[in-house]
Short mmCIF file of C-alpha atoms and ligand atoms in Angstrom, two decimals:
data_model
loop_
_atom_site.label_atom_id
_atom_site.label_comp_id
_atom_site.label_asym_id
_atom_site.label_seq_id
_atom_site.Cartn_x
_atom_site.Cartn_y
_atom_site.Cartn_z
CA ARG A 1 -46.54 -4.59 -29.08
CA PRO A 2 -50.32 -4.84 -29.23
CA ALA A 3 -51.95 -8.24 -28.77
CA GLN A 4 -53.34 -8.34 -32.32
CA LEU A 5 -49.78 -8.61 -33.66
CA ARG A 6 -48.97 -11.73 -31.65
CA GLY A 7 -48.22 -14.63 -33.93
CA SER A 8 -48.44 -12.41 -37.00
CA GLY A 9 -44.73 -12.46 -37.78
CA ALA A 10 -44.54 -8.69 -37.24
CA ASN A 11 -41.12 -7.51 -36.12
CA GLN A 12 -40.36 -7.58 -32.38
CA THR A 13 -43.56 -9.25 -31.23
CA THR A 14 -42.17 -11.65 -28.66
CA GLU A 15 -44.88 -13.67 -26.91
CA GLN A 16 -44.42 -12.20 -23.45
CA VAL A 17 -47.46 -13.68 -21.73
CA ARG A 18 -46.43 -16.39 -19.23
CA LEU A 19 -42.91 -16.20 -20.67
CA PHE A 20 -41.41 -16.76 -17.22
CA GLY A 21 -43.52 -19.80 -16.42
CA SER A 22 -43.63 -20.99 -12.85
CA ALA A 23 -40.88 -18.57 -11.75
CA LEU A 24 -43.45 -15.83 -11.27
CA ARG A 25 -45.47 -15.03 -8.17
CA TRP A 26 -47.98 -13.02 -10.24
CA SER A 27 -48.50 -11.76 -13.77
CA ALA A 28 -50.95 -9.60 -15.68
CA ASP A 29 -51.37 -8.72 -19.33
CA VAL A 30 -52.69 -5.23 -20.04
CA PRO A 31 -54.01 -4.68 -23.59
CA ALA A 32 -52.90 -1.66 -25.60
CA ASP A 33 -56.30 0.08 -25.54
CA VAL A 34 -56.34 -0.05 -21.73
CA VAL A 35 -52.80 1.36 -21.63
CA ALA A 36 -53.75 4.18 -24.00
CA GLU A 37 -57.00 5.10 -22.29
CA ALA A 38 -55.94 4.90 -18.66
CA GLN A 39 -57.46 8.23 -17.70
CA GLY A 40 -60.32 9.15 -15.42
CA ALA A 41 -60.91 8.01 -11.85
CA ALA A 42 -62.12 4.50 -12.67
CA ALA A 43 -59.24 3.77 -15.02
CA VAL A 44 -56.70 5.13 -12.53
CA ALA A 45 -58.24 3.03 -9.75
CA ALA A 46 -57.97 -0.04 -11.97
CA TRP A 47 -54.32 0.71 -12.65
CA ARG A 48 -53.53 1.32 -9.02
CA ALA A 49 -55.28 -1.84 -7.87
CA GLN A 50 -53.51 -3.88 -10.52
CA LEU A 51 -50.08 -2.44 -9.74
CA SER A 52 -50.62 -2.77 -6.02
CA ARG A 53 -51.47 -6.42 -6.46
CA GLY A 54 -48.19 -6.89 -8.32
CA VAL A 55 -46.22 -5.09 -5.62
CA VAL A 56 -47.90 -7.09 -2.86
CA ALA A 57 -47.04 -10.31 -4.68
CA ALA A 58 -43.45 -9.21 -5.40
CA THR A 59 -42.77 -8.20 -1.83
CA GLY A 60 -44.57 -11.20 -0.35
CA ALA A 61 -46.53 -8.85 1.92
CA ALA A 62 -49.52 -11.18 1.93
CA SER A 63 -47.93 -14.53 1.09
CA GLY A 64 -44.59 -14.31 2.86
CA ASP A 65 -43.14 -15.55 -0.42
CA PRO A 66 -41.54 -12.62 -2.27
CA GLY A 67 -40.36 -13.07 -5.83
CA PRO A 68 -40.55 -11.94 -9.43
CA VAL A 69 -43.78 -10.67 -10.95
CA GLN A 70 -44.56 -9.72 -14.55
CA LEU A 71 -46.74 -6.83 -15.63
CA ASN A 72 -46.94 -6.98 -19.39
CA CYS A 73 -48.19 -3.70 -20.87
CA CYS A 74 -48.96 -3.72 -24.58
CA PHE A 75 -48.14 -0.53 -26.47
CA ASP A 76 -49.27 0.47 -29.93
CA LEU A 77 -47.90 3.11 -32.28
CA PRO A 78 -46.83 5.89 -31.99
CA LEU A 79 -45.01 4.69 -28.80
CA VAL A 80 -44.51 8.24 -27.49
CA PRO A 81 -46.64 10.19 -24.98
CA ASP A 82 -49.29 12.74 -25.97
CA ALA A 83 -47.95 16.28 -26.39
CA GLU A 84 -49.38 17.26 -22.98
CA ASP A 85 -47.66 14.39 -21.17
CA ALA A 86 -44.43 14.87 -23.07
CA ALA A 87 -43.90 18.47 -21.94
CA PRO A 88 -40.79 18.91 -19.79
CA GLY A 89 -41.65 18.35 -16.13
CA ALA A 90 -45.08 16.84 -16.87
CA LEU A 91 -44.13 13.49 -15.42
CA GLU A 92 -42.73 14.96 -12.23
CA GLN A 93 -45.77 17.15 -11.63
CA ASP A 94 -48.49 14.67 -12.22
CA TRP A 95 -46.84 11.37 -11.63
CA ALA A 96 -49.45 9.96 -9.29
CA PRO A 97 -52.94 11.15 -10.14
CA GLY A 98 -56.02 10.05 -8.27
CA GLY A 99 -54.33 8.56 -5.22
CA ARG A 100 -55.63 8.19 -1.67
CA VAL A 101 -56.09 11.24 0.51
CA GLY A 102 -52.84 12.26 2.19
CA GLY A 103 -50.72 10.09 -0.09
CA ARG A 104 -51.67 6.91 1.78
CA PRO A 105 -51.01 3.58 0.04
CA TRP A 106 -53.70 2.36 -2.34
CA ILE A 107 -53.84 -0.97 -0.58
CA HIS A 108 -52.54 -1.70 2.87
CA VAL A 109 -52.09 -5.40 3.54
CA GLU A 110 -52.63 -6.22 7.20
CA ARG A 111 -50.10 -8.62 8.58
CA SER A 112 -51.14 -11.44 10.89
CA ALA A 113 -50.82 -10.47 14.52
CA GLY A 114 -47.49 -10.82 16.31
CA PRO A 115 -44.71 -13.34 15.88
CA VAL A 116 -45.46 -17.03 16.38
CA ALA A 117 -43.79 -18.65 19.39
CA VAL A 118 -42.10 -22.03 18.97
CA GLU A 119 -40.05 -24.22 21.27
CA LEU A 120 -36.68 -25.82 20.70
CA THR A 121 -35.20 -28.09 23.31
CA LEU A 122 -31.68 -27.58 24.51
CA GLY A 123 -29.56 -30.59 25.29
CA LEU A 124 -29.10 -31.88 21.75
CA ARG A 125 -25.65 -31.09 20.36
CA THR A 126 -26.74 -28.52 17.80
CA VAL A 127 -25.05 -26.33 15.21
CA LEU A 128 -26.65 -23.41 13.46
CA VAL A 129 -25.91 -23.11 9.76
CA ALA A 130 -26.67 -19.67 8.33
CA GLY A 131 -26.92 -19.29 4.57
CA ALA A 132 -27.77 -16.28 2.44
CA ASP A 133 -30.16 -13.80 4.05
CA ALA A 134 -30.33 -15.59 7.41
CA GLY A 135 -29.65 -12.28 9.14
CA PRO A 136 -29.32 -11.37 12.81
CA PRO A 137 -32.04 -13.77 14.11
CA ALA A 138 -29.72 -16.69 13.34
CA ARG A 139 -26.88 -15.16 15.30
CA LEU A 140 -29.11 -14.23 18.23
CA LEU A 141 -30.50 -17.75 18.46
CA ALA A 142 -27.04 -19.34 18.31
CA GLU A 143 -25.75 -17.02 21.01
CA ARG A 144 -28.72 -17.57 23.31
CA ALA A 145 -28.59 -21.32 22.94
CA GLY A 146 -24.81 -21.68 23.07
CA TRP A 147 -24.57 -23.26 19.61
CA PRO A 148 -21.68 -22.83 17.19
CA LEU A 149 -22.67 -20.64 14.26
CA ILE A 150 -21.47 -21.65 10.80
CA ALA A 151 -22.40 -18.56 8.84
CA GLU A 152 -21.64 -18.02 5.17
CA PRO A 153 -20.21 -14.60 4.28
CA THR A 154 -23.49 -13.46 2.70
CA SER A 155 -25.64 -14.67 5.59
CA GLY A 156 -25.71 -11.36 7.45
CA ALA A 157 -25.04 -13.51 10.51
CA ARG A 158 -21.25 -13.93 10.42
CA THR A 159 -20.88 -11.72 13.43
CA GLY A 160 -20.62 -12.02 17.17
CA ARG A 161 -19.19 -14.45 19.66
CA SER A 162 -20.61 -17.74 18.31
CA ALA A 163 -19.62 -17.22 14.67
CA LEU A 164 -16.83 -19.43 13.37
CA ARG A 165 -14.37 -18.60 10.64
CA SER A 166 -13.55 -22.15 9.57
CA GLY A 167 -16.96 -23.67 10.22
CA SER A 168 -17.35 -25.52 6.95
CA LEU A 169 -13.86 -27.03 7.31
CA LEU A 170 -14.75 -28.27 10.79
CA LEU A 171 -17.94 -29.78 9.41
CA GLY A 172 -15.99 -31.66 6.78
CA HIS A 173 -13.79 -33.46 9.30
CA GLU A 174 -14.23 -35.51 12.43
CA PRO A 175 -14.39 -35.53 15.39
CA LEU A 176 -16.76 -32.63 16.12
CA SER A 177 -18.99 -33.09 13.09
CA ALA A 178 -19.67 -36.72 14.02
CA GLU A 179 -21.09 -35.58 17.37
CA ILE A 180 -23.73 -33.29 15.87
CA GLN A 181 -27.27 -34.37 16.77
CA ARG A 182 -29.20 -31.47 15.31
CA VAL A 183 -28.72 -28.68 12.79
CA VAL A 184 -30.85 -25.57 12.56
CA VAL A 185 -30.52 -24.18 9.04
CA ALA A 186 -31.36 -20.52 8.54
CA GLY A 187 -31.57 -18.80 5.16
CA ARG A 188 -30.15 -20.55 2.14
CA PRO A 189 -26.67 -22.07 2.33
CA THR A 190 -25.00 -22.70 -1.03
CA LEU A 191 -21.27 -22.73 -0.51
CA SER A 192 -19.88 -25.94 0.80
CA ARG A 193 -20.32 -29.64 0.32
CA PRO A 194 -19.84 -30.41 4.04
CA VAL A 195 -22.93 -28.29 4.78
CA THR A 196 -24.92 -30.11 2.10
CA GLN A 197 -23.75 -33.44 3.51
CA LEU A 198 -24.73 -32.43 7.03
CA LEU A 199 -28.22 -31.47 5.85
CA GLY A 200 -28.58 -34.96 4.36
CA ARG A 201 -27.49 -36.96 7.39
CA PRO A 202 -30.29 -39.26 8.56
CA ASP A 203 -28.80 -39.40 12.08
CA VAL A 204 -29.13 -35.62 12.47
CA GLU A 205 -32.38 -33.79 13.22
CA VAL A 206 -32.68 -31.03 10.62
CA VAL A 207 -34.74 -27.97 11.56
CA ALA A 208 -35.33 -25.28 8.94
CA MET A 209 -35.61 -21.62 9.86
CA PRO A 210 -36.45 -20.00 6.51
CA THR A 211 -36.61 -16.25 5.93
CA GLY A 212 -39.89 -16.62 3.98
CA VAL A 213 -42.17 -19.59 3.52
CA ARG A 214 -39.76 -21.62 1.38
CA TRP A 215 -37.27 -23.68 3.31
CA VAL A 216 -34.14 -25.36 2.00
CA ASP A 217 -33.92 -29.12 2.22
CA PRO A 218 -31.29 -30.35 -0.25
CA GLY A 219 -30.74 -33.54 1.74
CA HIS A 220 -34.47 -34.25 2.20
CA GLN A 221 -34.06 -34.65 5.95
CA VAL A 222 -35.85 -31.53 7.25
CA SER A 223 -38.32 -32.67 9.89
CA ARG A 224 -39.44 -29.31 11.24
CA VAL A 225 -39.92 -25.87 9.73
CA LEU A 226 -40.08 -22.83 11.99
CA PRO A 227 -42.35 -19.99 10.87
CA ASN A 228 -40.71 -16.85 9.58
CA ALA A 229 -39.71 -14.47 12.39
CA ALA A 230 -40.82 -16.94 15.06
CA THR A 231 -39.76 -16.23 18.60
CA VAL A 232 -37.91 -19.30 19.78
CA ALA A 233 -38.26 -20.43 23.39
CA LEU A 234 -35.39 -22.67 24.47
CA THR A 235 -36.60 -25.38 26.81
CA GLY A 236 -35.44 -28.53 28.58
CA GLY A 237 -31.95 -27.50 29.56
CA GLU A 238 -29.67 -24.80 30.74
CA PRO A 239 -29.32 -22.02 28.20
CA GLY A 240 -25.84 -20.63 28.13
CA ASN A 241 -24.14 -24.02 28.50
CA GLU A 242 -21.15 -23.01 26.46
CA GLU A 243 -19.09 -26.21 26.61
CA TRP A 244 -20.25 -27.53 23.23
CA CYS A 245 -19.76 -24.14 21.59
CA ASN A 246 -16.39 -23.64 23.27
CA ARG A 247 -15.06 -26.87 21.81
CA TRP A 248 -15.98 -25.60 18.34
CA MET A 249 -14.46 -22.22 19.05
CA ARG A 250 -11.18 -23.79 20.16
CA ALA A 251 -11.07 -26.05 17.11
CA ASP A 252 -11.95 -23.08 14.91
CA GLU A 253 -9.05 -21.10 16.26
CA GLN A 254 -6.60 -23.96 15.74
CA VAL A 255 -7.80 -24.80 12.25
CA SER A 256 -7.87 -21.15 11.19
CA LYS A 257 -4.28 -20.81 12.36
CA ALA A 258 -3.27 -23.95 10.46
CA VAL A 259 -5.02 -22.65 7.33
CA ASP A 260 -3.19 -19.34 7.62
CA GLU A 261 0.11 -21.20 7.84
CA VAL A 262 -0.70 -23.20 4.70
CA LEU A 263 -1.67 -20.00 2.91
CA ALA A 264 1.50 -18.20 4.00
CA ALA A 265 3.73 -21.10 2.96
CA THR A 266 2.03 -21.35 -0.43
CA ALA A 267 2.11 -17.59 -0.99
CA ALA A 268 5.86 -17.64 -0.40
CA THR A 269 6.31 -19.90 -3.44
CA LEU A 270 4.54 -17.53 -5.85
CA PRO A 271 6.33 -15.17 -8.23
CA ALA A 272 6.49 -11.51 -7.20
CA GLY A 273 3.25 -9.67 -7.89
CA VAL A 274 1.10 -12.82 -7.87
CA LEU A 275 -1.18 -13.37 -4.87
CA LEU A 276 -3.38 -16.14 -3.59
CA GLY A 277 -7.09 -15.57 -4.11
CA ALA A 278 -7.48 -16.02 -0.37
CA ALA A 279 -5.02 -13.18 0.32
CA VAL A 280 -7.02 -10.87 -1.94
CA ALA A 281 -10.25 -11.90 -0.24
CA ARG A 282 -8.74 -11.26 3.18
CA ALA A 283 -7.52 -7.78 2.24
CA VAL A 284 -10.92 -6.92 0.78
CA SER A 285 -12.81 -8.31 3.75
CA GLU A 286 -10.68 -6.27 6.15
CA ALA A 287 -11.14 -3.13 4.08
CA VAL A 288 -14.94 -3.08 4.44
CA PRO A 289 -15.59 -0.35 7.01
CA PRO A 290 -18.62 -0.24 9.32
CA ALA A 291 -21.72 0.47 7.17
CA GLY A 292 -19.70 -0.65 4.16
CA LEU A 293 -20.90 -2.81 1.27
CA LEU A 294 -19.19 -5.81 -0.27
CA VAL A 295 -20.57 -7.58 -3.35
CA VAL A 296 -18.87 -10.94 -3.90
CA GLY A 297 -18.75 -12.90 -7.14
CA SER A 298 -19.00 -16.61 -7.84
CA SER A 299 -17.40 -18.98 -7.54
CA GLN A 300 -13.97 -18.84 -5.98
CA PRO A 301 -14.06 -15.29 -4.55
CA ILE A 302 -16.99 -16.12 -2.25
CA ARG A 303 -15.26 -19.34 -1.21
CA ASP A 304 -11.95 -17.56 -0.66
CA LEU A 305 -13.83 -15.15 1.54
CA ASP A 306 -15.45 -18.03 3.42
CA LEU A 307 -11.99 -19.49 4.05
CA VAL A 308 -10.41 -16.38 5.52
CA ALA A 309 -13.05 -13.86 6.63
CA ALA A 310 -13.04 -13.31 10.36
CA PRO A 311 -16.51 -12.62 11.79
CA TYR A 312 -17.26 -8.90 11.97
CA PRO A 313 -18.31 -7.21 15.21
CA VAL A 314 -22.06 -7.05 15.80
CA GLY A 315 -24.08 -4.00 14.87
CA GLU A 316 -21.69 -2.29 12.47
CA ARG A 317 -24.02 -2.58 9.48
CA ARG A 318 -21.66 -4.12 6.97
CA LEU A 319 -23.55 -5.75 4.13
CA VAL A 320 -22.02 -8.65 2.21
CA VAL A 321 -24.09 -9.87 -0.74
CA GLY A 322 -23.60 -12.19 -3.69
CA ASN A 323 -25.65 -13.56 -6.57
CA ARG A 324 -25.82 -17.22 -5.71
CA GLY A 325 -27.42 -20.18 -7.42
CA LEU A 326 -28.42 -20.04 -11.06
CA ALA A 327 -27.55 -16.36 -11.42
CA GLY A 328 -23.93 -17.42 -11.02
CA ILE A 329 -21.53 -15.04 -12.70
CA ASP A 330 -24.28 -13.20 -14.56
CA GLY A 331 -24.69 -9.46 -13.98
CA THR A 332 -22.31 -9.15 -11.05
CA ILE A 333 -20.95 -5.70 -11.97
CA SER A 334 -24.53 -4.50 -12.52
CA THR A 335 -25.46 -5.84 -9.10
CA ALA A 336 -22.54 -3.98 -7.53
CA VAL A 337 -23.40 -0.75 -9.37
CA GLY A 338 -27.05 -1.02 -8.33
CA MET A 339 -26.23 -1.84 -4.72
CA ALA A 340 -23.67 0.97 -4.53
CA LEU A 341 -26.21 3.46 -5.87
CA GLY A 342 -29.15 2.17 -3.87
CA ARG A 343 -27.68 1.71 -0.41
CA PRO A 344 -26.10 4.55 1.52
CA SER A 345 -22.86 2.72 2.34
CA ALA A 346 -19.72 4.05 3.97
CA ARG A 347 -17.80 2.49 1.09
CA SER A 348 -18.75 0.10 -1.71
CA LEU A 349 -16.47 -2.73 -2.78
CA ALA A 350 -16.88 -5.73 -5.03
CA LEU A 351 -14.66 -8.78 -5.32
CA LEU A 352 -14.94 -10.82 -8.50
CA GLY A 353 -13.02 -13.13 -10.79
CA ASP A 354 -11.84 -12.21 -14.27
CA LEU A 355 -14.53 -14.23 -16.10
CA THR A 356 -17.23 -12.71 -13.95
CA PHE A 357 -15.85 -9.28 -14.75
CA LEU A 358 -15.71 -9.97 -18.49
CA HIS A 359 -19.18 -11.51 -18.50
CA ASP A 360 -20.73 -8.21 -17.39
CA LEU A 361 -18.25 -5.76 -18.84
CA SER A 362 -20.97 -3.73 -20.53
CA ALA A 363 -22.18 -2.68 -17.07
CA LEU A 364 -19.24 -0.24 -17.11
CA LEU A 365 -20.79 1.66 -20.00
CA LEU A 366 -22.82 4.26 -18.15
CA GLY A 367 -24.49 6.99 -20.16
CA PRO A 368 -23.59 10.61 -19.43
CA SER A 369 -26.90 11.28 -17.66
CA GLU A 370 -26.75 8.16 -15.50
CA PRO A 371 -25.81 8.31 -11.83
CA ARG A 372 -22.31 6.97 -11.22
CA PRO A 373 -21.56 5.06 -8.06
CA ASP A 374 -18.38 5.35 -6.01
CA LEU A 375 -17.34 1.74 -6.32
CA THR A 376 -14.12 -0.26 -6.20
CA LEU A 377 -14.13 -3.47 -8.25
CA VAL A 378 -11.35 -5.80 -7.16
CA VAL A 379 -10.72 -8.32 -9.93
CA SER A 380 -8.93 -11.49 -8.86
CA ASN A 381 -7.41 -12.25 -12.23
CA ASP A 382 -6.28 -15.86 -12.55
CA ASP A 383 -7.07 -15.95 -16.26
CA GLY A 384 -10.01 -18.31 -16.22
CA GLY A 385 -12.34 -20.10 -13.84
CA SER A 386 -10.70 -21.80 -10.90
CA ILE A 387 -13.50 -23.49 -8.96
CA PHE A 388 -13.46 -26.48 -11.29
CA ALA A 389 -9.82 -27.20 -10.47
CA THR A 390 -10.89 -28.09 -6.93
CA LEU A 391 -13.74 -30.35 -8.09
CA GLU A 392 -13.89 -33.66 -9.97
CA GLN A 393 -13.23 -31.86 -13.26
CA GLY A 394 -9.78 -30.96 -11.97
CA GLU A 395 -8.64 -34.57 -11.60
CA PRO A 396 -5.57 -35.48 -13.67
CA LEU A 397 -7.77 -37.76 -15.81
CA HIS A 398 -9.41 -34.69 -17.38
CA HIS A 399 -6.21 -32.73 -17.71
CA HIS A 400 -6.10 -32.76 -21.52
CA ALA A 401 -9.49 -31.02 -21.79
CA PHE A 402 -9.46 -28.95 -18.64
CA GLU A 403 -8.13 -25.62 -19.88
CA ARG A 404 -10.36 -25.41 -22.91
CA VAL A 405 -13.57 -26.79 -21.42
CA PHE A 406 -13.53 -25.70 -17.77
CA ALA A 407 -10.92 -23.03 -17.14
CA THR A 408 -11.69 -21.10 -20.36
CA PRO A 409 -8.82 -18.59 -20.08
CA THR A 410 -8.98 -15.50 -22.28
CA GLY A 411 -5.62 -13.80 -21.73
CA VAL A 412 -7.47 -10.55 -22.14
CA ASP A 413 -5.90 -7.18 -21.35
CA LEU A 414 -8.08 -5.80 -18.55
CA ALA A 415 -6.24 -2.48 -18.49
CA GLY A 416 -7.06 -2.00 -22.17
CA LEU A 417 -10.70 -2.90 -21.66
CA CYS A 418 -10.97 -0.51 -18.74
CA SER A 419 -9.32 2.23 -20.72
CA SER A 420 -11.78 1.75 -23.58
CA THR A 421 -14.70 2.16 -21.17
CA GLY A 422 -13.17 5.16 -19.39
CA THR A 423 -12.79 3.20 -16.15
CA ARG A 424 -9.79 3.83 -13.91
CA HIS A 425 -7.59 0.76 -13.62
CA HIS A 426 -4.70 -0.12 -11.32
CA LEU A 427 -2.63 -3.25 -11.70
CA VAL A 428 -1.88 -4.08 -8.08
CA ARG A 429 1.52 -5.64 -7.47
CA GLY A 430 1.25 -6.99 -3.96
CA ALA A 431 -0.80 -7.32 -0.79
CA ASP A 432 0.55 -4.09 0.72
CA GLU A 433 -0.30 -2.05 -2.33
CA LEU A 434 -3.74 -3.64 -2.39
CA ARG A 435 -4.36 -2.67 1.22
CA THR A 436 -3.17 0.88 0.60
CA LEU A 437 -5.41 1.30 -2.43
CA LEU A 438 -8.38 -0.25 -0.65
CA ALA A 439 -7.93 2.19 2.20
CA THR A 440 -8.26 5.20 -0.11
CA PRO A 441 -11.81 6.28 -0.89
CA THR A 442 -12.69 6.58 -4.55
CA VAL A 443 -14.89 8.77 -6.69
CA GLY A 444 -16.57 6.92 -9.54
CA ILE A 445 -15.80 3.35 -10.53
CA ARG A 446 -12.27 2.02 -10.36
CA VAL A 447 -10.84 -1.42 -11.01
CA LEU A 448 -8.07 -2.91 -8.92
CA GLU A 449 -6.70 -5.86 -10.87
CA VAL A 450 -4.69 -8.39 -8.90
CA ALA A 451 -2.82 -11.25 -10.55
CA VAL A 452 -3.85 -14.43 -8.76
CA ASP A 453 -2.46 -17.94 -8.94
CA ARG A 454 -4.67 -20.60 -10.52
CA ALA A 455 -2.21 -23.42 -11.21
CA GLY A 456 -1.86 -24.29 -7.53
CA ARG A 457 -5.58 -24.19 -6.65
CA ARG A 458 -6.11 -27.93 -6.49
CA ASP A 459 -2.99 -28.57 -4.43
CA LEU A 460 -3.83 -25.71 -2.08
CA HIS A 461 -7.35 -27.04 -1.61
CA ALA A 462 -5.93 -30.47 -0.77
CA ALA A 463 -3.32 -28.98 1.59
CA VAL A 464 -5.99 -27.05 3.49
CA ALA A 465 -8.06 -30.24 3.90
CA ARG A 466 -4.99 -32.20 5.00
CA GLU A 467 -3.94 -29.62 7.58
CA THR A 468 -7.50 -29.35 8.90
CA ALA A 469 -7.65 -33.12 9.41
CA ARG A 470 -4.20 -33.17 11.02
CA THR A 471 -5.02 -30.30 13.37
CA LEU A 472 -8.31 -31.82 14.47
CA ALA A 473 -6.73 -35.23 15.03
CA GLN A 474 -4.23 -33.83 17.55
C1 TPP B 501 -24.05 -17.23 -16.15
C2 TPP B 501 -23.16 -18.32 -15.65
N1 TPP B 501 -22.47 -19.08 -16.51
C3 TPP B 501 -21.65 -20.04 -16.07
C4 TPP B 501 -21.52 -20.27 -14.73
C5 TPP B 501 -20.62 -21.38 -14.23
N2 TPP B 501 -19.47 -20.80 -13.53
C6 TPP B 501 -19.40 -20.77 -12.18
S1 TPP B 501 -17.99 -20.10 -11.62
C7 TPP B 501 -17.43 -19.86 -13.18
C8 TPP B 501 -16.07 -19.29 -13.42
C9 TPP B 501 -15.88 -17.98 -12.79
O1 TPP B 501 -14.59 -17.57 -13.09
P1 TPP B 501 -13.99 -16.25 -12.51
O2 TPP B 501 -14.97 -15.16 -12.57
O3 TPP B 501 -12.70 -16.00 -13.20
O4 TPP B 501 -13.79 -16.54 -10.96
P2 TPP B 501 -12.91 -17.66 -10.27
O5 TPP B 501 -13.89 -18.60 -9.68
O6 TPP B 501 -12.00 -18.25 -11.28
O7 TPP B 501 -12.12 -16.94 -9.24
C10 TPP B 501 -18.36 -20.30 -14.13
C11 TPP B 501 -18.17 -20.22 -15.59
C12 TPP B 501 -22.25 -19.45 -13.87
N3 TPP B 501 -22.14 -19.57 -12.55
N4 TPP B 501 -23.06 -18.49 -14.34
#
């Protein structure tokens, strides 16, 4: 609404200016008369310059710090285009008036010349932790240096010969973790407490390798920050000394095997048709083909995936993404729909819990003119949130309040909800059926609902920790 209505009590006049506070990289407020009269070369140039500035800020092209921007355009009545602009096809024909010759960008931001070169010494017993968005540079560095790579599923680096499957379990137990002298942390890890603890160890040198200009330092021990896209020269030792890495690889293999045995033994105790979340995550992870997409929900699905996902081969362009941090369970179906529409993937899958699914159910309501993605949503339905069972909230002391306050079960009929939104729904009755369904391509959105055990989460978590400790002590 126009600025003169701000503070007047007129309907729908939210104060938008600076609404997002310090979260923004850039914002601008464009008054209604400027919006209405944006014609002629000077006005178009002003618009283009303004918009370009917003895009440059949002993409971090100049700052290296991409993020949200806000362009607040005030509109006044009648809130519809002039007759000329409203004619069918008018927008398509004249969508970009007054641009640069040859369709060149309005502003081209020159990047600083070439990547910066930095040195890292070999010789220190180092691990590379790759969090969200770390990408291939993390893997390449770990491989060159001979360092074990503890890469979260959404890191884009859980590939290749240095990547571990059970890295965070190994970090949480001696003896290997106690020997670490340095950690290089790439991207933004969010998944496991052992990683957070490692990043806070005063006896460990912590080197940050951020993807932009913001580095993570939850333990306040970072002593060195490498510039984005730096080329790293490894000095002071023999690159390719694989002994340190090999010890981690051997331990990883043994612990992964022990974890699989715990999972198999626990799965055998479940009623027919009920699976472990980890079994669902494994089936989904294995079903992502080369060039496939997997969107993973908080909080247990991403951790289940971390527990069981074997590193993928290098160069096959799988993309695993998740909304981490404050976004939490918000908008996960929307994210999957957007990613499935926006990225040309061989197949698009999403793995999410029942609360995450319910929280964004309205994302299934696509209008008749909207593009519809080919997308399989696998819902691990354990009737409530399960992460809290593995944390302090799950201790017997809080038992009386746990279900109502933390688990928040709904008992909702997902098949009925899907039916009411016109979404295909299958209730999957076992791991084999899940694999078969996952192997069949789909047209449009479909939901594969799998009943998953929640009651045994805490015990399973403890059993995995126990078996990890026992295996590593041998
Ligand atoms: C918007 C939002 N609200 C609350 C939370 C806190 N939270 C984290 S995980 C979770 C439960 C998720 O349950 P579900 O989707 O069923 O998956 P599960 O972890 O049980 O497998 C909640 C409420 C959050 N992350 N985001």
